[in-house]
Coordinates of C-alpha atoms (C1' of nucleotides) in Angstrom, one line a residue:
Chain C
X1 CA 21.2 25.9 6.0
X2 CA 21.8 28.1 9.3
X3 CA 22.2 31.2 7.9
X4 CA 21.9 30.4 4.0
X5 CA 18.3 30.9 2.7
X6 CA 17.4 27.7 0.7
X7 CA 17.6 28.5 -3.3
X8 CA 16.8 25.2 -4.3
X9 CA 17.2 26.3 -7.9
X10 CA 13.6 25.7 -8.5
X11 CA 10.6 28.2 -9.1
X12 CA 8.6 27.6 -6.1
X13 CA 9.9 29.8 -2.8
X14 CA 11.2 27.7 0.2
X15 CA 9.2 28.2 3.3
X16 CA 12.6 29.6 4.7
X17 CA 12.1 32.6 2.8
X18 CA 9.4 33.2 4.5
X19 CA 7.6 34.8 1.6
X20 CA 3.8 34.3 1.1
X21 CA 3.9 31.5 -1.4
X22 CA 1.2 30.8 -3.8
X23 CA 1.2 27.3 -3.2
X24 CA 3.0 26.0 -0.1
X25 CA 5.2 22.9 0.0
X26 CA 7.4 21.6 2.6
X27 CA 10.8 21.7 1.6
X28 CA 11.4 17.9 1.3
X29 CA 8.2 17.8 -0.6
X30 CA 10.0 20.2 -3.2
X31 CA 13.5 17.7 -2.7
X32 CA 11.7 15.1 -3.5
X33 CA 9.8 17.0 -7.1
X34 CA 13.9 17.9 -7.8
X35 CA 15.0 13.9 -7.2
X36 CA 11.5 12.4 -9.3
X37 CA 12.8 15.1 -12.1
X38 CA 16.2 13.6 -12.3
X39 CA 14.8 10.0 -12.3
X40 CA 12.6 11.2 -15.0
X41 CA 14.7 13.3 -16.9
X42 CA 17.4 9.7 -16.8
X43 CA 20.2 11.1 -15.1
X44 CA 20.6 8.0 -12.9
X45 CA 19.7 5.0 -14.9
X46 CA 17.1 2.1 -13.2
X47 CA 20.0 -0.4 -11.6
X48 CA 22.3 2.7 -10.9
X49 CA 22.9 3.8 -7.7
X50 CA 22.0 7.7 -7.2
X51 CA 24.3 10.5 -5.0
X52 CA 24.9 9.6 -1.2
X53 CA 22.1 11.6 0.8
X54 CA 24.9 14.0 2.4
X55 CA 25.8 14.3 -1.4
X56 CA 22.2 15.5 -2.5
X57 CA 22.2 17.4 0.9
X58 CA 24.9 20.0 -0.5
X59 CA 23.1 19.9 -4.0
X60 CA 19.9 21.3 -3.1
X61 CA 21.3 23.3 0.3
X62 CA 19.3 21.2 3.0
X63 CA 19.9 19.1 5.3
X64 CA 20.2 15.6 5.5
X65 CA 17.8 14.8 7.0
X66 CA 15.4 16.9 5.1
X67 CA 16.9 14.7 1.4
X68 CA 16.0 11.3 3.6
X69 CA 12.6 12.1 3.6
X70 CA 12.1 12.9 0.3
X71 CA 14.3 9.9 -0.4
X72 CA 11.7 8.2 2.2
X73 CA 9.0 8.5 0.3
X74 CA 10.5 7.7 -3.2
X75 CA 11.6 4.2 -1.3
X76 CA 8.2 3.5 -0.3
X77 CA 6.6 4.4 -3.9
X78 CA 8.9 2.0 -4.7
X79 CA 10.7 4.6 -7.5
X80 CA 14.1 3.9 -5.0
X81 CA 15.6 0.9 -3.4
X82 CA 17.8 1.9 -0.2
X83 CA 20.6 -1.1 1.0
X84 CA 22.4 0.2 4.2
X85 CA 26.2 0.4 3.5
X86 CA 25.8 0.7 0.1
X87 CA 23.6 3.2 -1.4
X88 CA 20.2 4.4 -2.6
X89 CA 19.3 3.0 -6.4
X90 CA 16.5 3.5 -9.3
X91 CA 14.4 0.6 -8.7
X92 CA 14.6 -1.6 -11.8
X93 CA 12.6 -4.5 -13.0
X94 CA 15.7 -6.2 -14.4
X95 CA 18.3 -7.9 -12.2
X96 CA 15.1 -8.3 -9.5
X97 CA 14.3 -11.5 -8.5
X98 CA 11.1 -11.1 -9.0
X99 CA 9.1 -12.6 -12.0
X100 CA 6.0 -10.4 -12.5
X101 CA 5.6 -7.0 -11.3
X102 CA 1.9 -6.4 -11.3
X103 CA 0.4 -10.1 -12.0
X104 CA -1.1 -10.9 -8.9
X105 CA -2.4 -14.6 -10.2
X106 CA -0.8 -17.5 -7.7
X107 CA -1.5 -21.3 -7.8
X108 CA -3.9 -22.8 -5.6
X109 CA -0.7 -24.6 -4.2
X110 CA 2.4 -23.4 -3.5
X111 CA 3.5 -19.8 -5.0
X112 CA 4.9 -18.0 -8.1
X113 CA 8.2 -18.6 -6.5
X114 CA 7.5 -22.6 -6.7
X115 CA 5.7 -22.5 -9.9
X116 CA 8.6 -21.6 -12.0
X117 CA 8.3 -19.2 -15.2
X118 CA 5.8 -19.0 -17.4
X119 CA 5.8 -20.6 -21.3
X120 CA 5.1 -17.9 -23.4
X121 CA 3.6 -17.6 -26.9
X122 CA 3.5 -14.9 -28.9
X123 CA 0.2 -15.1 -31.1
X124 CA 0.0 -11.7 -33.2
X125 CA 2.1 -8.7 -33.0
X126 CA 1.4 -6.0 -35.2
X127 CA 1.1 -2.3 -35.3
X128 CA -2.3 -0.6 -35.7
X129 CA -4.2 2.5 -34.9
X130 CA -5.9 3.0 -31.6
X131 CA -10.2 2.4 -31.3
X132 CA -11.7 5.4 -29.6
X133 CA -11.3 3.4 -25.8
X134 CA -7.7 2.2 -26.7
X135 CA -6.7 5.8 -27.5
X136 CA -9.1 7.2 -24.6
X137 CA -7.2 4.6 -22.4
X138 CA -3.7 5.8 -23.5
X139 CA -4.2 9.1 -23.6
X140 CA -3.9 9.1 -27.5
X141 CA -6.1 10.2 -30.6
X142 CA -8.0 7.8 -32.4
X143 CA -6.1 6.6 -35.2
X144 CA -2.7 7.3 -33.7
X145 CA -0.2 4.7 -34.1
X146 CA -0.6 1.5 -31.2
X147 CA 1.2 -1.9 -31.4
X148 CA -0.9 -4.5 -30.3
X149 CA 0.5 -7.9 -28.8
X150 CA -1.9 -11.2 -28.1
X151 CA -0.3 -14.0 -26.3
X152 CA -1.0 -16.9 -24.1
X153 CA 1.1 -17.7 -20.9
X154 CA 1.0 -21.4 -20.1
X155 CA 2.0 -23.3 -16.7
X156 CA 3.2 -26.7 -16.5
X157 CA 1.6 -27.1 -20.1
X158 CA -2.0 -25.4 -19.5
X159 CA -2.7 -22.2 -21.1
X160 CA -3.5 -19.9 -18.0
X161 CA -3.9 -16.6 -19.2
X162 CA -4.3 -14.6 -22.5
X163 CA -3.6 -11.2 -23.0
X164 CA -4.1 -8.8 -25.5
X165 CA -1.2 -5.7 -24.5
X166 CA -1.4 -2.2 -26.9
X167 CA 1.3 -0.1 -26.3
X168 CA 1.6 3.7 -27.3
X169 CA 3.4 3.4 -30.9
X170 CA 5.2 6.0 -30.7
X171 CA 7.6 5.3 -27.6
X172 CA 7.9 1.8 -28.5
X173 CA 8.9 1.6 -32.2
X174 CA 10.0 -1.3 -33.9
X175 CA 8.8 -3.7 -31.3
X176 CA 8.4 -7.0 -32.8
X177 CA 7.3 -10.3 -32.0
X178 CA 10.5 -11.9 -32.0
X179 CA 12.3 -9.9 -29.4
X180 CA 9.1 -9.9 -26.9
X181 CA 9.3 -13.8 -26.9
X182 CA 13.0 -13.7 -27.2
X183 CA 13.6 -11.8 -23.8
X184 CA 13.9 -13.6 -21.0
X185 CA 12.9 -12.2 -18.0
X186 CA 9.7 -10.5 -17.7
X187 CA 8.0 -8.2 -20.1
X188 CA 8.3 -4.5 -18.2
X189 CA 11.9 -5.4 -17.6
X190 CA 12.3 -5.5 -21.6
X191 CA 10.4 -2.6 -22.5
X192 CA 12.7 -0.7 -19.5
X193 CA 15.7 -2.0 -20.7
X194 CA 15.2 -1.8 -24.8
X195 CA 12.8 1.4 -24.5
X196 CA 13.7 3.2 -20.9
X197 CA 9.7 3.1 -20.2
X198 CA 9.9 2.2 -16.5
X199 CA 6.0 1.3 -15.2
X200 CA 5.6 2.4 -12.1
X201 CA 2.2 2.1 -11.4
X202 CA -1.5 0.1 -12.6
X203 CA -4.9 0.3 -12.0
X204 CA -6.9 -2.7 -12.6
X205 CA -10.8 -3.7 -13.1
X206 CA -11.7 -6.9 -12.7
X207 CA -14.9 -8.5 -14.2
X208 CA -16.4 -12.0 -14.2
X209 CA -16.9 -12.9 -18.1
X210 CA -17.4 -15.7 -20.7
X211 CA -14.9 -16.6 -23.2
X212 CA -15.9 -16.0 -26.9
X213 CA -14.7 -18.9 -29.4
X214 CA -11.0 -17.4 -30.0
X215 CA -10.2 -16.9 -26.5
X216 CA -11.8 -20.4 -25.2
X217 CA -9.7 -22.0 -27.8
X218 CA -6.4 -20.5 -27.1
X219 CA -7.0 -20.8 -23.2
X220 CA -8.5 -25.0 -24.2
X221 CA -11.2 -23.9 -22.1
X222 CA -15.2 -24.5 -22.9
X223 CA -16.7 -21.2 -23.5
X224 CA -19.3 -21.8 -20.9
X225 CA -16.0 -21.7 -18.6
X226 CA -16.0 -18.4 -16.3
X227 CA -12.7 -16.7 -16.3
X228 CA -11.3 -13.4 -14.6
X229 CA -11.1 -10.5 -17.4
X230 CA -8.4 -7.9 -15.5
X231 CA -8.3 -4.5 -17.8
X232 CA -5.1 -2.8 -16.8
X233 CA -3.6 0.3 -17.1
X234 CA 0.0 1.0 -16.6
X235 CA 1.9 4.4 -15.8
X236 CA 5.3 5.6 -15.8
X237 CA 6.7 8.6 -14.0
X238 CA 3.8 11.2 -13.7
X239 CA 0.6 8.7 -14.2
X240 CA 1.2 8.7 -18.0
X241 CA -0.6 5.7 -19.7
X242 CA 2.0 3.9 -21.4
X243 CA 0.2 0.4 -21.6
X244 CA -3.2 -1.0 -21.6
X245 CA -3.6 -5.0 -21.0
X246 CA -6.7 -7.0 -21.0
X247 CA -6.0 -10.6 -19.5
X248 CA -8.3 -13.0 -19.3
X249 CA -7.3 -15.6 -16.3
X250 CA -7.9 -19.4 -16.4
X251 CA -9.0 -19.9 -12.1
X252 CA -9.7 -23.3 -11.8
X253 CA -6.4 -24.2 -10.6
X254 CA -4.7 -20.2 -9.6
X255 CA -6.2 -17.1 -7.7
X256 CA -5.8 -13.6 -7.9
X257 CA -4.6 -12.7 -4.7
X258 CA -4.7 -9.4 -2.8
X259 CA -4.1 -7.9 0.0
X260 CA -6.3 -4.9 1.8
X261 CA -4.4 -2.7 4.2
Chain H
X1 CA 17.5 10.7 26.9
X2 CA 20.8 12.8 27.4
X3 CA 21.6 10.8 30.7
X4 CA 19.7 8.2 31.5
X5 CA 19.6 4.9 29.7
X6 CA 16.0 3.4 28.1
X7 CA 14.3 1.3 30.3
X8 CA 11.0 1.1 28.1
X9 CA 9.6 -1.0 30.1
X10 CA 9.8 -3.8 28.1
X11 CA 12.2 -6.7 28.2
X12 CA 14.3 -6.0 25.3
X13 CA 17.0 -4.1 25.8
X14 CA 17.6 -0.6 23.8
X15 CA 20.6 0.2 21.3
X16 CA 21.7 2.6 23.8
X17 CA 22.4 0.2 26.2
X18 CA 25.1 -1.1 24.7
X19 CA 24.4 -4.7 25.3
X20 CA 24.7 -7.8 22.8
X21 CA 20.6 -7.9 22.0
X22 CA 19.9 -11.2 20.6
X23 CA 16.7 -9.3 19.0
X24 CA 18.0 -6.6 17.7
X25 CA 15.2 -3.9 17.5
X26 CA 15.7 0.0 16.9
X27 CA 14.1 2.1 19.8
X28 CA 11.5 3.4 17.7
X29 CA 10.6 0.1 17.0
X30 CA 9.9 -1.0 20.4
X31 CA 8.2 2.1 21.0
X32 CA 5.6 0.8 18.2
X33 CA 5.3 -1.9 19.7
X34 CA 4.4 -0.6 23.2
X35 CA 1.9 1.9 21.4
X36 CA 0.4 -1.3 19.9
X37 CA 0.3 -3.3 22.7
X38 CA -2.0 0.0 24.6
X39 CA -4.1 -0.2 21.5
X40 CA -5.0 -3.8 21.6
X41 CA -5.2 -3.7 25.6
X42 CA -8.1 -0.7 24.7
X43 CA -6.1 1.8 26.7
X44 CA -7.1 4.0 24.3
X45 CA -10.5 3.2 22.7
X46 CA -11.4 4.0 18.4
X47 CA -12.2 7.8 18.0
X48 CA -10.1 8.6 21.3
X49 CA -6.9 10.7 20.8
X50 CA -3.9 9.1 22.4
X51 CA -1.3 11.1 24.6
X52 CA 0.6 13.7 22.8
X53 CA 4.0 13.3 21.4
X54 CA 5.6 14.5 24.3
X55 CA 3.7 13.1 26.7
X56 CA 4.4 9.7 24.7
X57 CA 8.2 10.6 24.8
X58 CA 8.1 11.6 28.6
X59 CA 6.2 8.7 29.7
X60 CA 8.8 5.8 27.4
X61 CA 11.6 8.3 28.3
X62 CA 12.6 9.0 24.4
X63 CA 12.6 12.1 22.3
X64 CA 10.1 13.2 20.6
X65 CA 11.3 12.3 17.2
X66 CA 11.6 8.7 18.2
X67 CA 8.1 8.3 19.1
X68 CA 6.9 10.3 16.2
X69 CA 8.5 7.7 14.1
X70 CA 6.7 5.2 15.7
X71 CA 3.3 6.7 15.5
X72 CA 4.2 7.6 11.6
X73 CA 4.6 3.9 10.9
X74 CA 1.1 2.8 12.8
X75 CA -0.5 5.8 10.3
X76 CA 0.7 4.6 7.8
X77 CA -1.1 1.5 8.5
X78 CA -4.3 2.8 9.4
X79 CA -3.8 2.2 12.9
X80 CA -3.7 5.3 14.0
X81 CA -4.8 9.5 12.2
X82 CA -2.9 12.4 12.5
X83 CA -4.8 15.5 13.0
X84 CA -2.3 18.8 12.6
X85 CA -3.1 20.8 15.8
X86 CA -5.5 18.3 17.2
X87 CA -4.0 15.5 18.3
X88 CA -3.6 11.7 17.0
X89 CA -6.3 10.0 17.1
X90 CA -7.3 5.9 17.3
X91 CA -8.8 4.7 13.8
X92 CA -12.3 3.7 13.8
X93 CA -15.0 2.4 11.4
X94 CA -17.7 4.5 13.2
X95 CA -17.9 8.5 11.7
X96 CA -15.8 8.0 9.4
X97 CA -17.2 8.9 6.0
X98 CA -16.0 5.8 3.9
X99 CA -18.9 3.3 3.3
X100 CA -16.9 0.0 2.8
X101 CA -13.7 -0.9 4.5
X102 CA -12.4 -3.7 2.4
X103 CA -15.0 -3.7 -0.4
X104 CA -13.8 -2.8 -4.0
X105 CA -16.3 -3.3 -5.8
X106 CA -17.6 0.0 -8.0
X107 CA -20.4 0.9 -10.5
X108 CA -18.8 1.0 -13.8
X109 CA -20.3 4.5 -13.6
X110 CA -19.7 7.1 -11.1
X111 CA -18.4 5.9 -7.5
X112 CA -19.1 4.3 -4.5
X113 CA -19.5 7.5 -3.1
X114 CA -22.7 8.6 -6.0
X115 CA -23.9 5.5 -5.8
X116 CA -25.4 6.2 -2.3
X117 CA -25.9 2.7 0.4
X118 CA -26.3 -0.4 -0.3
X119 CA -29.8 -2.2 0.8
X120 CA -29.3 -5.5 2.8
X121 CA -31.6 -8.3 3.2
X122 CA -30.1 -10.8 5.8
X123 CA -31.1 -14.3 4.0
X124 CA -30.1 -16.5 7.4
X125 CA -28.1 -15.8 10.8
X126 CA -27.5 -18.6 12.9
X127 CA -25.5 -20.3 15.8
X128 CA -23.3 -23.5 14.2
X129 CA -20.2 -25.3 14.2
X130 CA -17.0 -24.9 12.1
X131 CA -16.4 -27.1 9.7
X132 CA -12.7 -28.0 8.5
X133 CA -12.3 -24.8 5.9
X134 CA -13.9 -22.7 8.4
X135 CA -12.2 -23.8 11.4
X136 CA -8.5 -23.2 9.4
X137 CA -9.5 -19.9 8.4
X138 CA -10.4 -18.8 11.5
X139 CA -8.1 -20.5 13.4
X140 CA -10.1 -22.7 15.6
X141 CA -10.7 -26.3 15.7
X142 CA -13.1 -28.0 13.7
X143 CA -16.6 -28.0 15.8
X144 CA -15.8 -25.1 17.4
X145 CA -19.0 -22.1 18.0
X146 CA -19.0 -19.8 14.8
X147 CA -21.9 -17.8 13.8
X148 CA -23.1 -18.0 10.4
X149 CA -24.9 -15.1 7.8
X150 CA -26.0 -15.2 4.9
X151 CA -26.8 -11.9 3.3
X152 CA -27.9 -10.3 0.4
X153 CA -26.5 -6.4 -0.5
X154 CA -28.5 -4.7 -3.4
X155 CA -27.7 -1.4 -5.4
X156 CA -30.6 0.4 -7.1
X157 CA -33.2 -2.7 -6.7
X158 CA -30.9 -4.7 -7.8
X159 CA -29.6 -7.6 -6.2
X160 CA -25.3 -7.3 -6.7
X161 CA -23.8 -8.8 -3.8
X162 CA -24.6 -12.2 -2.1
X163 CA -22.4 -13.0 1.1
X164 CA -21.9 -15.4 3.5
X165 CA -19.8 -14.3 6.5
X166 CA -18.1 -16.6 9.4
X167 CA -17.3 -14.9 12.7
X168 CA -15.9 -16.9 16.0
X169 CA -18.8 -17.3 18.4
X170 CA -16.4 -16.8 21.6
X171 CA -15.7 -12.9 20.4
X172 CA -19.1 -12.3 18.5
X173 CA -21.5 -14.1 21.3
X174 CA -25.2 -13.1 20.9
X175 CA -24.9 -11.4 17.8
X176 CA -28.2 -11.5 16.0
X177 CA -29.7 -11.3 12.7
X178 CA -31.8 -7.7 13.9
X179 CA -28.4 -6.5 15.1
X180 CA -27.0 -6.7 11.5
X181 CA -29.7 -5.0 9.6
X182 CA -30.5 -2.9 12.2
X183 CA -27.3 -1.3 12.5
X184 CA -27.3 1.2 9.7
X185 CA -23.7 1.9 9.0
X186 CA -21.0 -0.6 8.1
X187 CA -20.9 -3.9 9.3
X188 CA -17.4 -3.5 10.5
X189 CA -18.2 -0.6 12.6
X190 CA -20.7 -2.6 14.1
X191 CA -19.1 -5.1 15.1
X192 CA -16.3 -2.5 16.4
X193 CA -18.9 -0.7 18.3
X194 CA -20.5 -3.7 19.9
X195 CA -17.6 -6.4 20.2
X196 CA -14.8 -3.9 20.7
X197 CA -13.4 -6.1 17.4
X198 CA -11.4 -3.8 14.4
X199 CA -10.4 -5.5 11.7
X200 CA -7.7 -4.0 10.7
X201 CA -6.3 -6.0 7.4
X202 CA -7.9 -8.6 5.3
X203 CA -6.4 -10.9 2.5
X204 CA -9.0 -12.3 -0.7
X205 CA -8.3 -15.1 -3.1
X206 CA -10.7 -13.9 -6.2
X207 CA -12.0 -16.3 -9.2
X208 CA -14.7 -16.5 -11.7
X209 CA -17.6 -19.1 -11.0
X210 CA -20.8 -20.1 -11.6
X211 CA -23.3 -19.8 -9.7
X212 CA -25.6 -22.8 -7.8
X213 CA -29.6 -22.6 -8.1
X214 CA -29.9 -21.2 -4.9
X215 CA -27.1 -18.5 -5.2
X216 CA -28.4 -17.5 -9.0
X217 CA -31.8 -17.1 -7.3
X218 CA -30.8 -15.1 -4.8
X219 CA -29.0 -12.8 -7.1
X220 CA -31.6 -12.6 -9.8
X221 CA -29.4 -14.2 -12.4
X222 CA -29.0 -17.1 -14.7
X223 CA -26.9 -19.9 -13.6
X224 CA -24.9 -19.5 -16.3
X225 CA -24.0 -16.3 -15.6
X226 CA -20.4 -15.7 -14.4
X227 CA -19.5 -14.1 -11.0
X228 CA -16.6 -12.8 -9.0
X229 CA -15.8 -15.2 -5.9
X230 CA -14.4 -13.2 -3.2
X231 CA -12.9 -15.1 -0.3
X232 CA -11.9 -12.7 2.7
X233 CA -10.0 -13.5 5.7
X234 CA -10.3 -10.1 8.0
X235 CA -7.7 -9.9 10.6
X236 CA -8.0 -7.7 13.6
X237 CA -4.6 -6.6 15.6
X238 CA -1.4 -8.8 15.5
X239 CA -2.8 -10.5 12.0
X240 CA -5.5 -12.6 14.3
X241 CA -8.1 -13.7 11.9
X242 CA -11.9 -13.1 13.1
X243 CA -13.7 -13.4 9.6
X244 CA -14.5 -15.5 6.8
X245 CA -16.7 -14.1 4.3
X246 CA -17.3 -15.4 0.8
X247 CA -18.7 -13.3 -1.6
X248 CA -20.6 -13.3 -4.8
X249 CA -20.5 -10.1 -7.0
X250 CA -22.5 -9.6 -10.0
X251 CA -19.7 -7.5 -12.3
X252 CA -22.8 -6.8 -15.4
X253 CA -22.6 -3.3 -14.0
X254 CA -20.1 -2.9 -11.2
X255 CA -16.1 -4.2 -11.4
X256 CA -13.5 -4.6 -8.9
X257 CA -11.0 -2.1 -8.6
X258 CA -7.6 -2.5 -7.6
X259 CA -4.2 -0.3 -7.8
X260 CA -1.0 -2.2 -8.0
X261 CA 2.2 0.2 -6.8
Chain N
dC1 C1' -3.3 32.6 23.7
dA2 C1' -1.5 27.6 24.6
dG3 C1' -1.3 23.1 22.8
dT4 C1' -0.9 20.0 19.0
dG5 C1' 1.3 17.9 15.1
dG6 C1' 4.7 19.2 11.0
dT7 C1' 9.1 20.7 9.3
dC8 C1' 14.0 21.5 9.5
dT9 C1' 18.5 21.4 11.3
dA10 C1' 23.0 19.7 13.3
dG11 C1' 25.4 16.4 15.4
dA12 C1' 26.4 11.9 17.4
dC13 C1' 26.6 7.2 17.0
dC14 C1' 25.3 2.4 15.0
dA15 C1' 25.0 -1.3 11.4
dC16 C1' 26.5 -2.7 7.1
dA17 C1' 29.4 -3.4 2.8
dC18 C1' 33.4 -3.0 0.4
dT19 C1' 38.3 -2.8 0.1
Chain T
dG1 C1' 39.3 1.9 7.5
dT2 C1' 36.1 4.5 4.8
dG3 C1' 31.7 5.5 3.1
dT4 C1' 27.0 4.3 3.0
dG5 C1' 22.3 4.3 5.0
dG6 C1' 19.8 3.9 9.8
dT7 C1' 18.8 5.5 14.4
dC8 C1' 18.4 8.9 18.1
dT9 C1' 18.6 13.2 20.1
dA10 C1' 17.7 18.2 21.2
dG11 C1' 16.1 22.4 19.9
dA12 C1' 14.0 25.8 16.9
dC13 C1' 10.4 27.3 14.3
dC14 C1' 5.9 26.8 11.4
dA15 C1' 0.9 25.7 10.8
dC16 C1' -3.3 24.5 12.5
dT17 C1' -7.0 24.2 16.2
dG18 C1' -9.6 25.8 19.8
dC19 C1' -10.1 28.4 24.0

DNA sequence: CAGTGGTCTAGACCACACT
DNA sequence: GTGTGGTCTAGACCACTGC
């Protein structure tokens, strides 16, 4: 760009122009918007390997060093996984090694890695409309259409953790209960690879809490026994809700782990 | 560094020496590393601003970009704050605006920030001797001089958080239970400001528990009433632990909040 | 105004992966 | 060898701060 002004085909002027903008944004700030609009948009898949940075320089008309910042910062959100000598790629659940992306639950001994995968059981899956805090959590109406998934995950035979998952209806229909136990690998992977919803992102709130009868029975646990209750709530691109999960964790014999920078 | 080879200083050679390095490192890397090594050494003390970029360049005889990629990654990690047109600066506990360095806990309405301080009642402070869980922890040997609290953190008149803390007696000698409630900010900038101690990481391991008599006392509830257990290990530079603190939260009207990327 | 960090560029070379 | 990302440099200019 030594004597081209950038046009980087998008609304907002470069600070190259050199025209008062409204709302200023370094320029890889602005590469970066273009790449996360591609990602969303699906033009490279999750697993796929996106162009070489000298490739996206010549697209938008920067530098490349000005695309490896914006790439940068993609990496470190963790929406793109760079391998030297190979290329820069969607980050995907599937083909990751892996097992949970957001589960944060380890044994007392040893680690996930160690432990093996879970058993899983599928206990209801239906579709339904959204309560007033479902939809409020989802960004729906109440009474829009919400399929709602209870299950148990057991390790090494004990019933650890149950979760109760509602997913937006409308971007997941005709989930059933057979292919979410059916799938092997973990759940996000599915829902990426069946429904192209890629999380990306979860907040959680942790509470200490009782069981009521159902939930001590399906976790064979007293219900005088104290268990973690984690609320979740996962985004895709843009910090759209696309999944709220309350889990109720078993920690007599795992902990939720976590780390504070 | 048009001419002249790195000599940093330090006994790993540079990539621009050309020489078989059986520790590879890249420059910027190193440079970290010697930025780091000033930090811990207190060259430069919390709340001080370090040497400018090109001082920083001039004196380790790199560019300017090389060190700013160094001081980039130690911002990213807290170690260090960028000021545009100011300088960079040394983190610190002390005036900075945040209330809790490590503590996640929230009022299920409005933040940390609405919610105003926190009154602390010290329960016990004393002068002991670590026993085997502490001693791991903290890295010392069992017996070893570790001072002891036991405190008591209340929101609105209402007692929320009971914890005990651990800190080596070598680093924290004379520390004393007026010095920790006299000291009206954060505990951690205390114990910056008056030990020259920042902790600069910390890991928890979380469960649900009940509480004992004595702990259900001190927190105003039932023993039967479930609680968040929060074990923190605090680590100050170079991951070298120098707390153990176990925590009790009530989570009736407060939750811990986390964000998974 | 000078000094600081922030952005952007262009070019060189290195490390790695595949073929 | 070719192409990828990774490092390092040098220089220009911008944005913010405070004198």
């Amino acid at each position: 760009m030594s004597s081209i002004p950038p046009s980087t085909a998008d609304s907002t002027p470069g600070p190259g122009a050199g025209l008062p903008a409204p709302a200023f944004s370094p320029l890889y700030q602005q590469i970066k918007g273009l790449i996360l609009q591609s990602l969303q948009a699906g033009e490279w898949k999750p697993g796929e390997a996106i162009p070489s940075e000298m490739d996206l320089a010549a697209r938008f008309r920067v530098s490349q060093g000005t695309v490896r910042k914006a790439i940068d910062e993609l990496a470190a959100e963790n929406l793109l996984l760079r391998r030297q000598g190979k290329g820069t790629f969607v980050s995907t659940h599937a083909e990751q090694q892996v097992q949970y992306r957001f589960l944060r639950l380890m044994p007392d001994r040893g680690d996930a890695a160690t432990e093996g995968p879970a058993e899983r059981r599928i206990i209801d899956c239906r579709s339904t409309r959204a309560n007033a805090e479902v939809a409020r959590a989802l960004g729906l109406r109440t009474g829009e259409s919400v399929i709602q998934v209870r299950r148990v995950l057991s390790f090494h035979g004990q019933p650890t953790i149950l979760e109760d998952l509602w997913l937006p209806g409308a971007a997941f229909k005709g989930l059933t209960a057979v292919q979410m136990s059916d799938y092997p690998g973990p759940t996000y992977a599915m829902l990426e690879l069946e429904y192209g919803v890629r999380m990306v992102r979860a907040d959680e709130k942790i509470r200490a809490v009782l069981p009521d009868e159902e939930q001590a029975m399906l976790l064979q646990v007293t219900p005088q026994t104290p268990l973690l209750s984690v609320a979740r709530t996962s985004y895709t691109y843009n910090d759209v809700p696309m999944e709220l999960r309350r889990g109720l964790y078993r920690t007599d014999s795992h902990h939720y782990r976590n780390t504070l920078g």
